[in-house]
PDB file of C-alpha atoms in Angstrom:
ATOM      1  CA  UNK U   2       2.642   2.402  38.960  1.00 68.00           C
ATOM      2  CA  UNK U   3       0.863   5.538  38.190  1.00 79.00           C
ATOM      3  CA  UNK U   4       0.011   3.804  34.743  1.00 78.00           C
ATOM      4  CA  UNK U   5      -1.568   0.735  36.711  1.00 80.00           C
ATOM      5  CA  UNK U   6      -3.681   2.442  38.693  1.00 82.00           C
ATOM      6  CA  UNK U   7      -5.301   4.958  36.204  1.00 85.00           C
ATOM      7  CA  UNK U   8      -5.999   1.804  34.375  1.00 84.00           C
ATOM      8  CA  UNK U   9      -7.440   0.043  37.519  1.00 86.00           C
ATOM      9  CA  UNK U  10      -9.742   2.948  38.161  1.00 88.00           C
ATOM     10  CA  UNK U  11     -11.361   2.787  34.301  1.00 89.00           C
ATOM     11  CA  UNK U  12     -11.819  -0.735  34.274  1.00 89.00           C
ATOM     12  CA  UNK U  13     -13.014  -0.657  37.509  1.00 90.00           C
ATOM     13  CA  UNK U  14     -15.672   2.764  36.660  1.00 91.00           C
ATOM     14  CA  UNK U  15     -16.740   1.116  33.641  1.00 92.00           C
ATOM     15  CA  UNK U  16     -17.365  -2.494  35.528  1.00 92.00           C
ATOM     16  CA  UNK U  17     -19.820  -1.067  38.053  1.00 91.00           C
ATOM     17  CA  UNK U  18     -21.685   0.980  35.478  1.00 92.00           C
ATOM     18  CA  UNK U  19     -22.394  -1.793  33.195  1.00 91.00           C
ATOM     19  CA  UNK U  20     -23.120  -3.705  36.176  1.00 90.00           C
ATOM     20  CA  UNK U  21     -26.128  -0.942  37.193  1.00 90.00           C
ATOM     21  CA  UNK U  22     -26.541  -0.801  33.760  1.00 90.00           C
ATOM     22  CA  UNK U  23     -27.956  -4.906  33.529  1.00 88.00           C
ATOM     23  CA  UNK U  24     -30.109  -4.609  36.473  1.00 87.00           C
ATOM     24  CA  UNK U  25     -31.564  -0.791  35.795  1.00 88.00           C
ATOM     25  CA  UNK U  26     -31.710  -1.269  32.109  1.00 85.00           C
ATOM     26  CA  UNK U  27     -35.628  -1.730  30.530  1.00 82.00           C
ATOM     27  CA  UNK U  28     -34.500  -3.705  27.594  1.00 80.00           C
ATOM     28  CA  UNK U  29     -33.809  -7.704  28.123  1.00 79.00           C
ATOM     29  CA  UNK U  30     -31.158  -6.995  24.895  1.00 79.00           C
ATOM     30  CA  UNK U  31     -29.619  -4.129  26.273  1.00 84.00           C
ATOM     31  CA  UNK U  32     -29.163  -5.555  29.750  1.00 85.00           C
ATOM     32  CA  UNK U  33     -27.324  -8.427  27.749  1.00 84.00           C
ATOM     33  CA  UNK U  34     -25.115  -5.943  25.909  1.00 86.00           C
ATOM     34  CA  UNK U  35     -24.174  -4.612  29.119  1.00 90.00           C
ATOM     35  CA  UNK U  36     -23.570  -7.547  30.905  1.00 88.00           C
ATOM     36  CA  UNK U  37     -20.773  -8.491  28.353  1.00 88.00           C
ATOM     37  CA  UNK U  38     -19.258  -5.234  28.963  1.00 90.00           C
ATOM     38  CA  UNK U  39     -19.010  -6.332  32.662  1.00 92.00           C
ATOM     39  CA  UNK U  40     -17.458  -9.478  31.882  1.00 90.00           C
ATOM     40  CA  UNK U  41     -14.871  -8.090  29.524  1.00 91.00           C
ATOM     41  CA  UNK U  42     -13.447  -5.189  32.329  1.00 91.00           C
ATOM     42  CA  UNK U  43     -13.500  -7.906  35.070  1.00 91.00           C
ATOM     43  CA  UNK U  44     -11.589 -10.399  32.900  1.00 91.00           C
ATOM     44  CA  UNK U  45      -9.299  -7.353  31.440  1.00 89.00           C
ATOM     45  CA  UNK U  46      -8.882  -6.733  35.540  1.00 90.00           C
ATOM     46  CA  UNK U  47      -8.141 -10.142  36.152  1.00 89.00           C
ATOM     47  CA  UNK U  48      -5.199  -9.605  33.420  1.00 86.00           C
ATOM     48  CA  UNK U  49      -4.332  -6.545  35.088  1.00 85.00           C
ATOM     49  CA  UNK U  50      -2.921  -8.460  38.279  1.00 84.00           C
ATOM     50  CA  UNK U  51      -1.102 -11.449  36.809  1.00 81.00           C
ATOM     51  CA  UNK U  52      -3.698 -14.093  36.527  1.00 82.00           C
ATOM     52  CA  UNK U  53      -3.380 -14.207  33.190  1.00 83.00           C
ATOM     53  CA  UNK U  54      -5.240 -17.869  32.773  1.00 84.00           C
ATOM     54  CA  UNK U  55      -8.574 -16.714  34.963  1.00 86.00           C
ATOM     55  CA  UNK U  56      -9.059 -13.332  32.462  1.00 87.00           C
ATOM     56  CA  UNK U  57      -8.938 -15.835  29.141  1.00 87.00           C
ATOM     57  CA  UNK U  58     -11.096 -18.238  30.783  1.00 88.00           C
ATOM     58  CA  UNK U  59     -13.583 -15.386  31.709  1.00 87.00           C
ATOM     59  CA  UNK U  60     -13.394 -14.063  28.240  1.00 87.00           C
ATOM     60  CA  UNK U  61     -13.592 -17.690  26.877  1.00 87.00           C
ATOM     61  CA  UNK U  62     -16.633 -19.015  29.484  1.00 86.00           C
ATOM     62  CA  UNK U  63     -18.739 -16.242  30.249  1.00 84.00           C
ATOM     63  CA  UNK U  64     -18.460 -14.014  27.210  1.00 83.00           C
ATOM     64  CA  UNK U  65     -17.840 -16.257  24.455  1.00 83.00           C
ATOM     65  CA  UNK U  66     -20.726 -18.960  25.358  1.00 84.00           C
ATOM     66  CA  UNK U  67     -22.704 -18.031  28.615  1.00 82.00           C
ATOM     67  CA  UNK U  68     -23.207 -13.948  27.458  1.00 78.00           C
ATOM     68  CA  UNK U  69     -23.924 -14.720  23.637  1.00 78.00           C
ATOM     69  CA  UNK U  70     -26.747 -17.478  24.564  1.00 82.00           C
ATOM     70  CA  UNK U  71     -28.178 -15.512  26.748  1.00 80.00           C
ATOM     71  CA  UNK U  72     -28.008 -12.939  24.165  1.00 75.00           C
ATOM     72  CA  UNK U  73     -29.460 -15.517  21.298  1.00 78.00           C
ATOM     73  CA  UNK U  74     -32.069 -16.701  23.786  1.00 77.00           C
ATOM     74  CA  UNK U  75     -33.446 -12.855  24.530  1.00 73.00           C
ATOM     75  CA  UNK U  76     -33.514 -11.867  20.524  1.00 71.00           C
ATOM     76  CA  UNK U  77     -35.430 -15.468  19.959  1.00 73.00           C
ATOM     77  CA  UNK U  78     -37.966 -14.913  22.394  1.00 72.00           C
ATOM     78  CA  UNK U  79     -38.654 -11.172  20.806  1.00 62.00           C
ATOM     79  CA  UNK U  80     -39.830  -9.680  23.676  1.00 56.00           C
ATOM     80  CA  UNK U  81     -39.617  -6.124  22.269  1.00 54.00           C
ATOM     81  CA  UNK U  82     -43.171  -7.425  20.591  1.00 54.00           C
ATOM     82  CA  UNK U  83     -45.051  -6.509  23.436  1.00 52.00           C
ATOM     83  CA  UNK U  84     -45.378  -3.405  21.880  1.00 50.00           C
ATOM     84  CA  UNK U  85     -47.817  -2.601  19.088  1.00 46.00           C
ATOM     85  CA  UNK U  86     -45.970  -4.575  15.479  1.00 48.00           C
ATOM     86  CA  UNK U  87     -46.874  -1.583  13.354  1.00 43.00           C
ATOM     87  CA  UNK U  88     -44.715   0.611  15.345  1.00 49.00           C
ATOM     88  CA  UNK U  89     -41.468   0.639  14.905  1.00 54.00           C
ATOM     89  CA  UNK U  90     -38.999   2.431  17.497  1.00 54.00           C
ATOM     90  CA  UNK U  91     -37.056   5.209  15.147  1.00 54.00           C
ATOM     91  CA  UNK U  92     -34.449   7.161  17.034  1.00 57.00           C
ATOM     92  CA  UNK U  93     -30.904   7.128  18.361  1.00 54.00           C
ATOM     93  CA  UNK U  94     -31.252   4.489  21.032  1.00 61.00           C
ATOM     94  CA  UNK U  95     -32.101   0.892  19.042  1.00 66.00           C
ATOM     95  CA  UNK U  96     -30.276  -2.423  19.642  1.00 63.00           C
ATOM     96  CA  UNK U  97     -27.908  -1.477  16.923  1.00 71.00           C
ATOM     97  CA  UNK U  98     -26.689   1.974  18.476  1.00 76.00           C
ATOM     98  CA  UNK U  99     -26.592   0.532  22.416  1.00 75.00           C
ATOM     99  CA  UNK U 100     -24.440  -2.800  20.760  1.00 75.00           C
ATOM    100  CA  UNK U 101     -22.341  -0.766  18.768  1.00 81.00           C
ATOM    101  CA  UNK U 102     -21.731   1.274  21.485  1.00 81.00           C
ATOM    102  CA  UNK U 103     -20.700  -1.516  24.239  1.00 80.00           C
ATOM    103  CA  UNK U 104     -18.926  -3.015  21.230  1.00 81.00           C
ATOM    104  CA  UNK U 105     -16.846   0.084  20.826  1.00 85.00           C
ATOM    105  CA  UNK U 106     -15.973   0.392  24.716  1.00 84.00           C
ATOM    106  CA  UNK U 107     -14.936  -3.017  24.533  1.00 80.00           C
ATOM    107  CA  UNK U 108     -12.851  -2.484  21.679  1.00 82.00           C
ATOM    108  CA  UNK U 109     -11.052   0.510  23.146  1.00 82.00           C
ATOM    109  CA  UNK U 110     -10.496  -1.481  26.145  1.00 78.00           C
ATOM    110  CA  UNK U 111      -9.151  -4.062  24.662  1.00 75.00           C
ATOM    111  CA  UNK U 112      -6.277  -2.009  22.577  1.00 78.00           C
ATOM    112  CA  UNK U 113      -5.574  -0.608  26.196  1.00 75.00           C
ATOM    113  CA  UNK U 114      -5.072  -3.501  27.564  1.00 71.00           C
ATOM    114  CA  UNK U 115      -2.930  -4.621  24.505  1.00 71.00           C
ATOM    115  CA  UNK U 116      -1.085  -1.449  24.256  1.00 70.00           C
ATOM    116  CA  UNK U 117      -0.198  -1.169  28.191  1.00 65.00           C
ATOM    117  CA  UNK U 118       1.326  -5.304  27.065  1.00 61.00           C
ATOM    118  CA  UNK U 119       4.571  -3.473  26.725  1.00 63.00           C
ATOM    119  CA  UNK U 120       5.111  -1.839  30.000  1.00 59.00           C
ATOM    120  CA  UNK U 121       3.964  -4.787  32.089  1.00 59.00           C
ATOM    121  CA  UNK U 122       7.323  -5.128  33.699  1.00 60.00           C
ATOM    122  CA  UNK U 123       6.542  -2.005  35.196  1.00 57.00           C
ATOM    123  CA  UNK U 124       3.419  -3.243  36.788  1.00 53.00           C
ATOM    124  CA  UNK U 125       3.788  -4.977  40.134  1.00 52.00           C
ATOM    125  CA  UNK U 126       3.021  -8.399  39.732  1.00 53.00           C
ATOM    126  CA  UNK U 127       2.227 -11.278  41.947  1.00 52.00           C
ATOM    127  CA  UNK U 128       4.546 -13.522  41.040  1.00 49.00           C
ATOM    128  CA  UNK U 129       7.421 -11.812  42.202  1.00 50.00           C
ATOM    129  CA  UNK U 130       6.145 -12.658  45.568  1.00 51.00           C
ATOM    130  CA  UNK U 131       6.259 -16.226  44.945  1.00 51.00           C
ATOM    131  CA  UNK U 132       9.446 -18.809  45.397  1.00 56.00           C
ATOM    132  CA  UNK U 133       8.922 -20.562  42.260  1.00 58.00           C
ATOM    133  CA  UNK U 134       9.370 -17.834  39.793  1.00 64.00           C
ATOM    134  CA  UNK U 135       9.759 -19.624  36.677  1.00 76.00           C
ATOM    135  CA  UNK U 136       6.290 -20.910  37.106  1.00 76.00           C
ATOM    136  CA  UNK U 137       3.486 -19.205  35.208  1.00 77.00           C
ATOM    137  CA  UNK U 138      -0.109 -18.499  36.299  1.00 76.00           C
ATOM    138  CA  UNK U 139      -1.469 -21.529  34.561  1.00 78.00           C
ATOM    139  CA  UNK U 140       1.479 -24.226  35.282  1.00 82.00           C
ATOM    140  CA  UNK U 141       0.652 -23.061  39.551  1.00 81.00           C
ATOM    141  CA  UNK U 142      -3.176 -23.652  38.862  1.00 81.00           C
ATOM    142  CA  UNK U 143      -1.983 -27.313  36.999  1.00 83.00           C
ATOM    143  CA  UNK U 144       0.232 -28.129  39.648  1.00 86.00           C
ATOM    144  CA  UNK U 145      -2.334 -27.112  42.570  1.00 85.00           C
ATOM    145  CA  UNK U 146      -5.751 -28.528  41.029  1.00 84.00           C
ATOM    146  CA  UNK U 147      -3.803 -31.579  39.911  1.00 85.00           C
ATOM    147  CA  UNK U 148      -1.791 -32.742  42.708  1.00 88.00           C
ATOM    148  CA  UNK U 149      -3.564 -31.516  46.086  1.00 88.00           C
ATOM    149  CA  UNK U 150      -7.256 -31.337  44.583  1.00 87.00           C
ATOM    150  CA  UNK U 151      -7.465 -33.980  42.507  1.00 86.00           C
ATOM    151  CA  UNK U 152     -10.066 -35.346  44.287  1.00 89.00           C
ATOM    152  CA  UNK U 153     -12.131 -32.875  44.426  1.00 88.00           C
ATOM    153  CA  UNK U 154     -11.325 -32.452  40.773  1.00 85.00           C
ATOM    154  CA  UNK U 155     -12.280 -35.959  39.686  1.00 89.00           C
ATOM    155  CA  UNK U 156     -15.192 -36.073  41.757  1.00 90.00           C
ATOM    156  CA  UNK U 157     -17.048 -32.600  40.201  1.00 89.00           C
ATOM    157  CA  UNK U 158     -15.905 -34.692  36.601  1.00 86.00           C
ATOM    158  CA  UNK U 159     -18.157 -37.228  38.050  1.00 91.00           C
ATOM    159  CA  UNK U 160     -20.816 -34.957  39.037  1.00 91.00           C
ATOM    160  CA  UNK U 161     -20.528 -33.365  35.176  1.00 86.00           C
ATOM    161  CA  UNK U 162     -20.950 -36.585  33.462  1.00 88.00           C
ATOM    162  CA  UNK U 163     -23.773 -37.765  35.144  1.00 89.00           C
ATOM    163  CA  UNK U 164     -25.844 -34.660  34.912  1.00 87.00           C
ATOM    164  CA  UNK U 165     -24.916 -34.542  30.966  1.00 86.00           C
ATOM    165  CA  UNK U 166     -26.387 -37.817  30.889  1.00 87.00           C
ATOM    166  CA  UNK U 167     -29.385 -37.600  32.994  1.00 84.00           C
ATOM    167  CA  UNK U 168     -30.407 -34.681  30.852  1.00 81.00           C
ATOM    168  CA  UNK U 169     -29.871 -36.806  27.740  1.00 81.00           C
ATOM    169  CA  UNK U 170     -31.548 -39.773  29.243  1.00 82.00           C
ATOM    170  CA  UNK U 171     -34.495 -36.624  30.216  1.00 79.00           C
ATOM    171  CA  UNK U 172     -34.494 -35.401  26.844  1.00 75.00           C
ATOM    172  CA  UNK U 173     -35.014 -38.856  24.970  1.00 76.00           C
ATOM    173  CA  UNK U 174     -37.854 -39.549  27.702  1.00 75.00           C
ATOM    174  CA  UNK U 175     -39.515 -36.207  26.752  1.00 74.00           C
ATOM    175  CA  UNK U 176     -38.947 -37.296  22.915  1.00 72.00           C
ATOM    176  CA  UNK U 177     -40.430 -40.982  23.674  1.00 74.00           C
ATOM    177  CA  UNK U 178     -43.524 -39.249  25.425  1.00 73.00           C
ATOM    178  CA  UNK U 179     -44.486 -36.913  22.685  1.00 66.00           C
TER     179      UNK U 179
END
């Protein structure tokens, strides 16, 4: 238990930095780099406690697509050019240095999190709360979305696929016009 929390703390600590971190930081590219930090110690949290399917997603979603295109977008638009071209910014802190850096924390984390696999049945977990033990994480979410939200669920599928094809109906217009 001692174990858990220690590593509940440094996620934690390192979560609320990075999170400062995007909003105080100067640099667009930096404030990116930091901002997948933030999503990799939530999602590493969201391991932490059992919900094993949320932390993948968060990894998959946010830090796989949503984090790296904002990332792409922020390097495309170059706006570290506001500055003179003929300068160029020598020293220890460049986008190299800062992503190296967040991509070494995130490394470290992550061989925590894999090395602390092997004393997860010393962790308290949530499911041992639950009736239906034999049921994982992702099965419950399944069962829950699918039987008493499906609905709900079918109706924000409906909502999806007409936005995806009002914007392609939008984009062909803008194509047609120009």
């Amino acid at each position: 238990m001692l174990a858990h929390s220690l590593f509940f703390y440094f996620f934690s600590t390192i979560a609320v930095f990075s999170a400062l971190m995007v909003t105080i930081s100067k640099n667009t590219v930096y404030s990116v780099f930091f901002l997948i930090l933030v999503f990799t110690s939530v999602s590493i949290l969201f391991i932490m406690i059992g919900a094993e399917f949320l932390g993948m997603i968060m990894l998959i979603v946010y830090v796989g697509a949503v984090a790296v295109l904002f990332l792409f977008v922020v390097m495309m638009l170059n706006i570290t050019e506001q500055v003179k071209k003929d300068t160029e910014r020598k020293g220890l802190i460049n986008n190299i240095s800062v992503g190296s850096l967040v991509g070494a924390i995130i490394f470290l984390e992550l061989l925590v999190v894999v090395g602390g696999w092997n004393y997860k049945q010393d962790f308290f977990t949530v499911s041992d709360e639950n009736l239906h033990t034999n049921l994982t994480n992702t099965h419950a979410i399944g069962r829950v979305l699918y039987t008493d939200y499906i609905h709900l669920f079918q109706i924000s599928g409906m909502i999806l696929l007409i936005a995806m094809i009002g914007a392609i109906f939008f984009e062909f217009a803008f194509v047609q016009l120009s």
